[in-house]
mmCIF file of C-alpha atoms in Angstrom:
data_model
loop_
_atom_site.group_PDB
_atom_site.id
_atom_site.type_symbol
_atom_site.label_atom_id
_atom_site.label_comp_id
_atom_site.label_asym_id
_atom_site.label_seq_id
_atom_site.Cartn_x
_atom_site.Cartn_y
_atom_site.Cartn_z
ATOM 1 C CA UNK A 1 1.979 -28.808 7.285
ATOM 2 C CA UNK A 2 -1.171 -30.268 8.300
ATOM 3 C CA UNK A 3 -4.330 -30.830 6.030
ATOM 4 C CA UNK A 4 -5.954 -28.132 7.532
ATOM 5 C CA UNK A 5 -3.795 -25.339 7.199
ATOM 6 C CA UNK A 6 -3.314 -26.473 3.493
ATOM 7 C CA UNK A 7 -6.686 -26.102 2.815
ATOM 8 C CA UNK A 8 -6.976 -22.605 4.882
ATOM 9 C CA UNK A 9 -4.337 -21.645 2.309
ATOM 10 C CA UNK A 10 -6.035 -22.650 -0.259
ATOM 11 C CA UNK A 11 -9.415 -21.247 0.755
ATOM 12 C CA UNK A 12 -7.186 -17.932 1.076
ATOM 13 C CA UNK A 13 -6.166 -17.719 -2.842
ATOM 14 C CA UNK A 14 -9.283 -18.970 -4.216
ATOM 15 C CA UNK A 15 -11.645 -16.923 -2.289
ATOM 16 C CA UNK A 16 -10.028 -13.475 -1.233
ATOM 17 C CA UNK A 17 -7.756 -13.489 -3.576
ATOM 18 C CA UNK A 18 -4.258 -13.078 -1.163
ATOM 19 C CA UNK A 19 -1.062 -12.388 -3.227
ATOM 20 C CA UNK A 20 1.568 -14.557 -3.195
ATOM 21 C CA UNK A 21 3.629 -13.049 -0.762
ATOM 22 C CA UNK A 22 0.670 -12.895 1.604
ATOM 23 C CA UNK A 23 0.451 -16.795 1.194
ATOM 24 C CA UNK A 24 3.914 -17.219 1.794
ATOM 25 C CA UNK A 25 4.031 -15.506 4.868
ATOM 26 C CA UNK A 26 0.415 -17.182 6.109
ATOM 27 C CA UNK A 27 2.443 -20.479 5.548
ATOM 28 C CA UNK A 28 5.873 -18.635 7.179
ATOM 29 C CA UNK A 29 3.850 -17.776 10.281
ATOM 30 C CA UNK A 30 1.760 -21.109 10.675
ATOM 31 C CA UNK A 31 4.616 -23.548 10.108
ATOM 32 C CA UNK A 32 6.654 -21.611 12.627
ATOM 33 C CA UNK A 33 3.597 -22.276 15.248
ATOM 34 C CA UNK A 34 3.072 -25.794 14.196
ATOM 35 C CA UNK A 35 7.199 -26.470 15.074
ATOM 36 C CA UNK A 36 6.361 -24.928 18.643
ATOM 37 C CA UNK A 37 2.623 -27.180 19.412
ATOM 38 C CA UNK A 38 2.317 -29.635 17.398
ATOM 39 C CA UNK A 39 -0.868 -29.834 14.464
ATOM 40 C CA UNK A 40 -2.473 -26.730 14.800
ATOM 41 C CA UNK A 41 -5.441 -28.048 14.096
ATOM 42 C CA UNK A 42 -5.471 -30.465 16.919
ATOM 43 C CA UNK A 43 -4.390 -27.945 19.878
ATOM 44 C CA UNK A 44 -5.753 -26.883 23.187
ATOM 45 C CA UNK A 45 -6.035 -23.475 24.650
ATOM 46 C CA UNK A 46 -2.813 -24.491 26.801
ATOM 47 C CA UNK A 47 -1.141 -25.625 23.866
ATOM 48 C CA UNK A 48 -1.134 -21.838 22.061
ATOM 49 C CA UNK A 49 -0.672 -20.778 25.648
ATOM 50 C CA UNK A 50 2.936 -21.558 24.901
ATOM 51 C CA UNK A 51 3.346 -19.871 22.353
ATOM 52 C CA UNK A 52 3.856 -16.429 24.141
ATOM 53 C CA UNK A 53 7.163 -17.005 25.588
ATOM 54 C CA UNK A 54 8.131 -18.520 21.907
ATOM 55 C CA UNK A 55 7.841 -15.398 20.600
ATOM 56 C CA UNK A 56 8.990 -13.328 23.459
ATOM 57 C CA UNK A 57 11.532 -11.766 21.829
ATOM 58 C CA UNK A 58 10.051 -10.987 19.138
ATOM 59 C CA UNK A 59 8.499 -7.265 18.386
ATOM 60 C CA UNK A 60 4.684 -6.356 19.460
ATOM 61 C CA UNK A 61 3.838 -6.165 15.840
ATOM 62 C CA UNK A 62 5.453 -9.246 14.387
ATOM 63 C CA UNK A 63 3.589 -11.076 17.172
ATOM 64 C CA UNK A 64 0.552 -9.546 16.530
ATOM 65 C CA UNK A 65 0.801 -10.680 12.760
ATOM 66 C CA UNK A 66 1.599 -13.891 14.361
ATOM 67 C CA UNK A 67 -1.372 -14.012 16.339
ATOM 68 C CA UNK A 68 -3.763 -12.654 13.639
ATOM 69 C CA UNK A 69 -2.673 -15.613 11.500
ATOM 70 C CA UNK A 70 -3.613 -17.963 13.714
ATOM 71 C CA UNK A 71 -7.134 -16.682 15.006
ATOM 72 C CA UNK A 72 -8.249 -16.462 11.141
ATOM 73 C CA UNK A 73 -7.026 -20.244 11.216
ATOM 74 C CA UNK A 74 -8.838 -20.955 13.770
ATOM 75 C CA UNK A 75 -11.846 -18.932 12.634
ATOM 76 C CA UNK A 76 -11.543 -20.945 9.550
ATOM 77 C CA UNK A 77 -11.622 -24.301 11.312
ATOM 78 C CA UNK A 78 -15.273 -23.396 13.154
ATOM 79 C CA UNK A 79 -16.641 -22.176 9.487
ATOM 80 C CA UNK A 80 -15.750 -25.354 8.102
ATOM 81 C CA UNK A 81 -16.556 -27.753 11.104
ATOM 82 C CA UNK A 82 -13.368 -28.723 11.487
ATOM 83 C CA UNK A 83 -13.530 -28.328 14.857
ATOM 84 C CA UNK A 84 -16.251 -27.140 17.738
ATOM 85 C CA UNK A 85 -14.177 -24.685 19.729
ATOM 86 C CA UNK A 86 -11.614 -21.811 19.419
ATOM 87 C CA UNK A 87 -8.306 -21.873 21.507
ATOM 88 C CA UNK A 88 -7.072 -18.692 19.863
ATOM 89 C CA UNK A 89 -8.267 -16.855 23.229
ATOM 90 C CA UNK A 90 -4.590 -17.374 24.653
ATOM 91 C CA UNK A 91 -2.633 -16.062 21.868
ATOM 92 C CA UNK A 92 -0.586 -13.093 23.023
ATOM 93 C CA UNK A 93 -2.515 -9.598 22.337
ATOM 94 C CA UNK A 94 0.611 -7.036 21.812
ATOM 95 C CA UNK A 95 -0.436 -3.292 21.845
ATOM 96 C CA UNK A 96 -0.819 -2.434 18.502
ATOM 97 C CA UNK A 97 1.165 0.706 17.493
ATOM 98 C CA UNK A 98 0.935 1.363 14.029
ATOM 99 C CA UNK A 99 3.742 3.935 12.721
ATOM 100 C CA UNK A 100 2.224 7.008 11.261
ATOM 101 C CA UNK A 101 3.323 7.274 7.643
ATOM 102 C CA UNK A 102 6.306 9.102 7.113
ATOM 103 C CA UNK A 103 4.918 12.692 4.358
ATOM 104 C CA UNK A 104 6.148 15.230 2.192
ATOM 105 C CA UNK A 105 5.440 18.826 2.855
ATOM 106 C CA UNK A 106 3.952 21.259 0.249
ATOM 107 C CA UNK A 107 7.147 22.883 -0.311
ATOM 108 C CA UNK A 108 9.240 19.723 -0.728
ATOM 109 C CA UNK A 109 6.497 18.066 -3.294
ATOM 110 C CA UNK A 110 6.968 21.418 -5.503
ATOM 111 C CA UNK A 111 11.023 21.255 -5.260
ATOM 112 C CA UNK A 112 11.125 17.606 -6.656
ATOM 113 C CA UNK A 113 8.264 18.971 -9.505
ATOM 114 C CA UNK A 114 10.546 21.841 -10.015
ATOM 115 C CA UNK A 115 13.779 19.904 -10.653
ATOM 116 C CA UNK A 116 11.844 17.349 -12.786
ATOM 117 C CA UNK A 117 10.243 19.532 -15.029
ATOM 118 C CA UNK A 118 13.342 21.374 -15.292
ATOM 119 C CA UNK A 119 15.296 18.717 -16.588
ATOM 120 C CA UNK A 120 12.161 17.220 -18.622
ATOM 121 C CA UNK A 121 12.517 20.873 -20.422
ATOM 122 C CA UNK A 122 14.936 19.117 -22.631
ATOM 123 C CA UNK A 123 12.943 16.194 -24.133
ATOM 124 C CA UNK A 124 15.264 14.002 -22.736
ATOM 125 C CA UNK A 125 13.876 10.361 -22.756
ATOM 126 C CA UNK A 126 15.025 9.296 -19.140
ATOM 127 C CA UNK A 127 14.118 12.640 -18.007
ATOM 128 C CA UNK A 128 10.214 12.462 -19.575
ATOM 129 C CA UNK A 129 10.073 8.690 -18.229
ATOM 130 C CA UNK A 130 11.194 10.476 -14.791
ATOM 131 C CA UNK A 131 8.731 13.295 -14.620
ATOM 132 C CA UNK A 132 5.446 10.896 -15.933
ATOM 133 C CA UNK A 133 6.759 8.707 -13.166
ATOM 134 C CA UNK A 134 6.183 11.023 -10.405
ATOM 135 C CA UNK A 135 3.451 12.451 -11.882
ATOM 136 C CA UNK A 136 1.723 9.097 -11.543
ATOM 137 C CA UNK A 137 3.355 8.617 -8.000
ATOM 138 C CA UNK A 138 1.771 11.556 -6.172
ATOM 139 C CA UNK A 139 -1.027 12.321 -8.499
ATOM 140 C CA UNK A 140 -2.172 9.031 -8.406
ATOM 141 C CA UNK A 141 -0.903 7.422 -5.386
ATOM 142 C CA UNK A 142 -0.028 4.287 -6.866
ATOM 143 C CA UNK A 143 1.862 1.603 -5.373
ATOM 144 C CA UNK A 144 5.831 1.353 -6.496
ATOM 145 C CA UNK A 145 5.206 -2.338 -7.804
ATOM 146 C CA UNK A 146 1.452 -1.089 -9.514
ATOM 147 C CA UNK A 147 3.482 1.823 -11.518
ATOM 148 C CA UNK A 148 6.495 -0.212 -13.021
ATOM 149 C CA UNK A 149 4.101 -3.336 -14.066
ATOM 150 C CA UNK A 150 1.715 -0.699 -15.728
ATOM 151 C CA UNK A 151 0.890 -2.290 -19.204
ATOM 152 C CA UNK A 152 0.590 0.101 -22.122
ATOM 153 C CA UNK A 153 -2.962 -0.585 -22.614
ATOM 154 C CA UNK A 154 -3.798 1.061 -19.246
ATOM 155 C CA UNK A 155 -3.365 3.922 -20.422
ATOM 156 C CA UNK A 156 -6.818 5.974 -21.513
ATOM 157 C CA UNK A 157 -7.313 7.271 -24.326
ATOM 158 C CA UNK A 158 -10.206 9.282 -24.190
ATOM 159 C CA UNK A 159 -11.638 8.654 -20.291
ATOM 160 C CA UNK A 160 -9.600 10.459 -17.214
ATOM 161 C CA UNK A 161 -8.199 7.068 -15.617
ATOM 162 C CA UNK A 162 -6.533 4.004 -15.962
ATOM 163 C CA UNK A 163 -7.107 0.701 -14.685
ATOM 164 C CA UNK A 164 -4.942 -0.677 -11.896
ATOM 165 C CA UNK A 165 -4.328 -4.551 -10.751
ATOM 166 C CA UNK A 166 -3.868 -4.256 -7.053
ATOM 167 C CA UNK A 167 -2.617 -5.908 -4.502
ATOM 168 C CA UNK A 168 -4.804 -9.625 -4.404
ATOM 169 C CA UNK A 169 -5.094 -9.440 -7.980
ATOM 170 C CA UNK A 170 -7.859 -6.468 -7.125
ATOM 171 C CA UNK A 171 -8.295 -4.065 -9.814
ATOM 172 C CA UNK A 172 -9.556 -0.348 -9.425
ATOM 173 C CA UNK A 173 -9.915 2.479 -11.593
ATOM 174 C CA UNK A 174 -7.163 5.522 -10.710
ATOM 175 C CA UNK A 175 -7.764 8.596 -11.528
ATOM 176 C CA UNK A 176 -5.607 10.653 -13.627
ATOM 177 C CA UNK A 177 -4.933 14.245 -13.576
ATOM 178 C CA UNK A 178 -4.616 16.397 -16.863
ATOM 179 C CA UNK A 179 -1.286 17.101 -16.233
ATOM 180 C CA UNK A 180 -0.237 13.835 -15.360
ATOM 181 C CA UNK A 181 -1.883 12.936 -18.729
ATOM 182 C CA UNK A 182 0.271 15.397 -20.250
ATOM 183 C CA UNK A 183 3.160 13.858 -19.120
ATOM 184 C CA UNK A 184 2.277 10.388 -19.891
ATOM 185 C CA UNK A 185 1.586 11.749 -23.484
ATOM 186 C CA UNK A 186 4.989 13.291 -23.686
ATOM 187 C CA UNK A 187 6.334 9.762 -22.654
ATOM 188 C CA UNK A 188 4.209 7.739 -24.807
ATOM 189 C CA UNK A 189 5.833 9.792 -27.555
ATOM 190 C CA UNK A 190 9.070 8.798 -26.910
ATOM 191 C CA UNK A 191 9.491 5.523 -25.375
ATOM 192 C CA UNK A 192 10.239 1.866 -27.204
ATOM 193 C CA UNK A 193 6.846 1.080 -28.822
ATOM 194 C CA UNK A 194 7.511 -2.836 -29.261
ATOM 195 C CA UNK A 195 7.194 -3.909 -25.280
ATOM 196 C CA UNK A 196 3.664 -4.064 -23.686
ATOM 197 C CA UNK A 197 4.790 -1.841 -20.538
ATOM 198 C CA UNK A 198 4.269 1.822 -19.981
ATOM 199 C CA UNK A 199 7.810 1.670 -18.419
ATOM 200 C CA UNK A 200 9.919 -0.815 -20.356
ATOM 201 C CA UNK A 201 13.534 -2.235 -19.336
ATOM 202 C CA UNK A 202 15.241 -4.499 -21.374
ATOM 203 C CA UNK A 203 12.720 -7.577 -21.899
ATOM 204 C CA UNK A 204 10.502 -7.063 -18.970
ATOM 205 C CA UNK A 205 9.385 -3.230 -16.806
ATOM 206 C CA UNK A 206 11.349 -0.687 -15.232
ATOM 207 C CA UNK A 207 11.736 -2.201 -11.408
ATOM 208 C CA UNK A 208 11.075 -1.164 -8.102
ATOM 209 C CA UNK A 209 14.493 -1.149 -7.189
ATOM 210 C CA UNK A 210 15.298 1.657 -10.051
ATOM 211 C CA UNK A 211 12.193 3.151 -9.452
ATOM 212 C CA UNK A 212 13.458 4.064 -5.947
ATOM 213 C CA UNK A 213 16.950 5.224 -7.029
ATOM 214 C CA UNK A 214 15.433 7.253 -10.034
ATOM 215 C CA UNK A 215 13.356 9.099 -6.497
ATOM 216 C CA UNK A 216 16.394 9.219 -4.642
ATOM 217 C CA UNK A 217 18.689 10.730 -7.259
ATOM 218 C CA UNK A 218 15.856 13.568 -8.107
ATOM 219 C CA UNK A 219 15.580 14.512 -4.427
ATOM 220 C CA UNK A 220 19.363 14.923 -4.135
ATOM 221 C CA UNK A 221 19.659 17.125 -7.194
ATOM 222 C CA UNK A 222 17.188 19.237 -5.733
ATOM 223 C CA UNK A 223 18.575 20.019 -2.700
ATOM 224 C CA UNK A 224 16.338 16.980 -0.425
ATOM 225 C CA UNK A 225 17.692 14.538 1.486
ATOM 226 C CA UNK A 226 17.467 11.166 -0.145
ATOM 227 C CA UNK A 227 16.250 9.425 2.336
ATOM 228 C CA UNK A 228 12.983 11.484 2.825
ATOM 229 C CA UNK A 229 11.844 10.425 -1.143
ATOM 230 C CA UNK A 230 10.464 7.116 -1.736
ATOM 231 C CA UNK A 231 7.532 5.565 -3.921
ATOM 232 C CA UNK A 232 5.702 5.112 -1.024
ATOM 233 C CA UNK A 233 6.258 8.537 1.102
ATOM 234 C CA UNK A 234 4.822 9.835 -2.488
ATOM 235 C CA UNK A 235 1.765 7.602 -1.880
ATOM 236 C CA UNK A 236 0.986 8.892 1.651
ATOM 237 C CA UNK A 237 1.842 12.885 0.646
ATOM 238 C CA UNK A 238 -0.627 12.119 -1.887
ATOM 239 C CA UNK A 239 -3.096 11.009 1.065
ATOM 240 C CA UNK A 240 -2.355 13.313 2.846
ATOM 241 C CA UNK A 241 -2.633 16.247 1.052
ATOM 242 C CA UNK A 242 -6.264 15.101 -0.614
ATOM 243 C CA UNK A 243 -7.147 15.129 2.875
ATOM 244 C CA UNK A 244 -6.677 17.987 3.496
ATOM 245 C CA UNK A 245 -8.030 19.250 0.666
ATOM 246 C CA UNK A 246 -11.263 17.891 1.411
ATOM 247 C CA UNK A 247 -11.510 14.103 0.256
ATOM 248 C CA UNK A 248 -13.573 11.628 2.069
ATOM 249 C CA UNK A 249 -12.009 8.950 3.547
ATOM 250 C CA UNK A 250 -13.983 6.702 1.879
ATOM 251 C CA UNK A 251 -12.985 8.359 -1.543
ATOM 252 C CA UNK A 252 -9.550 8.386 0.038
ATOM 253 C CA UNK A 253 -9.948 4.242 0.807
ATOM 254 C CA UNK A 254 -11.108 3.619 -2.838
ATOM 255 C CA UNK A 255 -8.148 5.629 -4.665
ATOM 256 C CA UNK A 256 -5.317 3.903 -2.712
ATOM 257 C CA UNK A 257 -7.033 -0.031 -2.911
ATOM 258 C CA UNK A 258 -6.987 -0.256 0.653
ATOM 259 C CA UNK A 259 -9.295 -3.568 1.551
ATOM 260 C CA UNK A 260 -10.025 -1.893 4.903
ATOM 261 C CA UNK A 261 -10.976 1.700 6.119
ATOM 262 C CA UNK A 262 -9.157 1.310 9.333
ATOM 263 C CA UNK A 263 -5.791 1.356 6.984
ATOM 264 C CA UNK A 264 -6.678 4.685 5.816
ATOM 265 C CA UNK A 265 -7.515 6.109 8.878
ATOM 266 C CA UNK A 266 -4.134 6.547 9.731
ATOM 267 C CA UNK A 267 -3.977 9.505 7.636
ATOM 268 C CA UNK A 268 -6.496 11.461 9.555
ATOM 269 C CA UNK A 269 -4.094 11.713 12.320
ATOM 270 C CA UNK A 270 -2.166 14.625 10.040
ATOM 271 C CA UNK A 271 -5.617 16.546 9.208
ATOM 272 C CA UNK A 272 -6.547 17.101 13.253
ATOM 273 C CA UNK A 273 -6.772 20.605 13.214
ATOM 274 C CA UNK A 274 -8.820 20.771 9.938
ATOM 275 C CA UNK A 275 -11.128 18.492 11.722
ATOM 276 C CA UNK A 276 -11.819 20.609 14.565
ATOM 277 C CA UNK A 277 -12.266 23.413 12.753
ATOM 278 C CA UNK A 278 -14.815 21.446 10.778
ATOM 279 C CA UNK A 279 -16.828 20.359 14.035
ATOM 280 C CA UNK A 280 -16.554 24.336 15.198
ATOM 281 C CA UNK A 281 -18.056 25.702 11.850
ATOM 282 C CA UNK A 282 -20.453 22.929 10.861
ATOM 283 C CA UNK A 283 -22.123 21.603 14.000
ATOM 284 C CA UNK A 284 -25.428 22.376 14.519
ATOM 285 C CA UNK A 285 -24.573 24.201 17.860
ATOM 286 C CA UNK A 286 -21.087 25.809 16.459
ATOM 287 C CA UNK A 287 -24.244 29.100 15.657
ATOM 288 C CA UNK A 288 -25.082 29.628 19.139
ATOM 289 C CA UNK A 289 -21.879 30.231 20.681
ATOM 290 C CA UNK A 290 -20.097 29.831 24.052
#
């Protein structure tokens, strides 16, 4: 790798903060384009120009990834005078189609609660741990990996949230609902009091990987196909459904740690009809008629 993109690297843990994995695929995606032209820091416009049929079999959103790494490279290189121009101008542009998030209905969200609570009915420790856990899933919307990692010390004891490290390292205060509190209470109650995580397993937290089989297994049992139910379908019913409720999207942006709006505005593409309806009752001219 060449000095530059080391130090862009660098400049990207030290001053936004990117997660590990983000580095690693940074380095994943620049390495790959410095096998293809040479020092990426050194390269002409018809240099990156050949980078399009490189990737030409590649799909329209890993070559937009691609591409996005490279032109905040590049931007990089013009902050720091590392170089007067910026070739990124012939890097493939892909149509960006972002899949809309994949939901729960109403109905569905109260079959899981129904089974859960059902089987949490008998003070069962794995079936407590269960309920609290999807509790915090959709009335939270936390992220599988924030949930399992939860230290014990998140929990509040007298104020209505908790406090969540993000993705980046980027902590944010979550909301918690009083009867997800009462099901964190009844598994406070009963699990191993010695480890420092709200979920314990063995020497370390409950992981993601049992976290999504504990989902799967509860959607089965009542009557949902398995495959619907995942951490992060949870996550965007929760989205969903405060949206259309009501929330703002800025609200909405804050709750889930998104670092940009335009990642939260896919949800709006569910709430269309609430929209309109909005625009017909609240508009200044919705009064005077057709």
């Amino acid at each position: 790798m060449s000095a530059p993109v080391e130090d862009f690297l660098a400049m990207l843990a030290a001053e936004r903060g990117a997660a590990a994995n983000t580095l690693a695929a940074y380095r994943r995606d620049l390495e790959g384009a410095e096998e293809v032209v040479g020092d990426l820091s050194a390269a002409s416009p018809a240099d990156l120009s050949r980078l399009g049929k490189a990737w030409a079999d590649l799909a329209p959103s890993t070559v937009a990834r691609k591409s996005s790494a490279l032109r905040q490279f590049y931007g990089f290189c013009v902050d720091e005078r590392l170089r007067k121009d910026d070739p990124s101008h012939t890097l493939p542009r892909p149509p960006a189609r972002r899949p809309l998030p994949k939901i729960l209905g109403h109905a569905e969200i109260e079959r899981l609660f129904e089974q859960a609570e059902a089987e949490a009915q008998s003070d069962r420790t794995l079936a407590v741990r269960q309920l609290a856990l999807l509790e915090m899933l959709y009335g939270s919307g936390l992220r599988a990996t924030e949930l399992v990692s939860l230290p014990i010390s998140a929990v509040p004891r007298d104020a209505p949230f908790l406090t969540v490290m993000g993705k980046g390292g980027q902590a944010r205060m979550v909301p918690v609902s009083k009867r997800a509190r009462a099901a964190l209470d009844r598994w406070v109650s009963l699990r191993d009091g010695e480890s420092r995580f709200l979920f314990p397993s063995r020497k370390s937290h409950l992981t993601r990987i049992r976290l999504y089989q504990i989902l799967k297994e509860l959607a089965a049992r009542a009557g949902l196909a398995p495959e619907k139910v995942s951490p992060h379908v949870l996550r965007h019913a929760f989205a969903t459904h405060l949206l259309e409720g009501g929330a703002d999207l800025r609200v909405l942006q804050t709750l889930l740690g998104h670092a940009d709006i335009a990642t939260t505005q896919i949800y709006t593409h569910v709430d269309s009809a609430r929209l309109v309806a909005l625009v017909n009752e609240r508009h200044p001219l919705a009064e005077r008629g057709t």
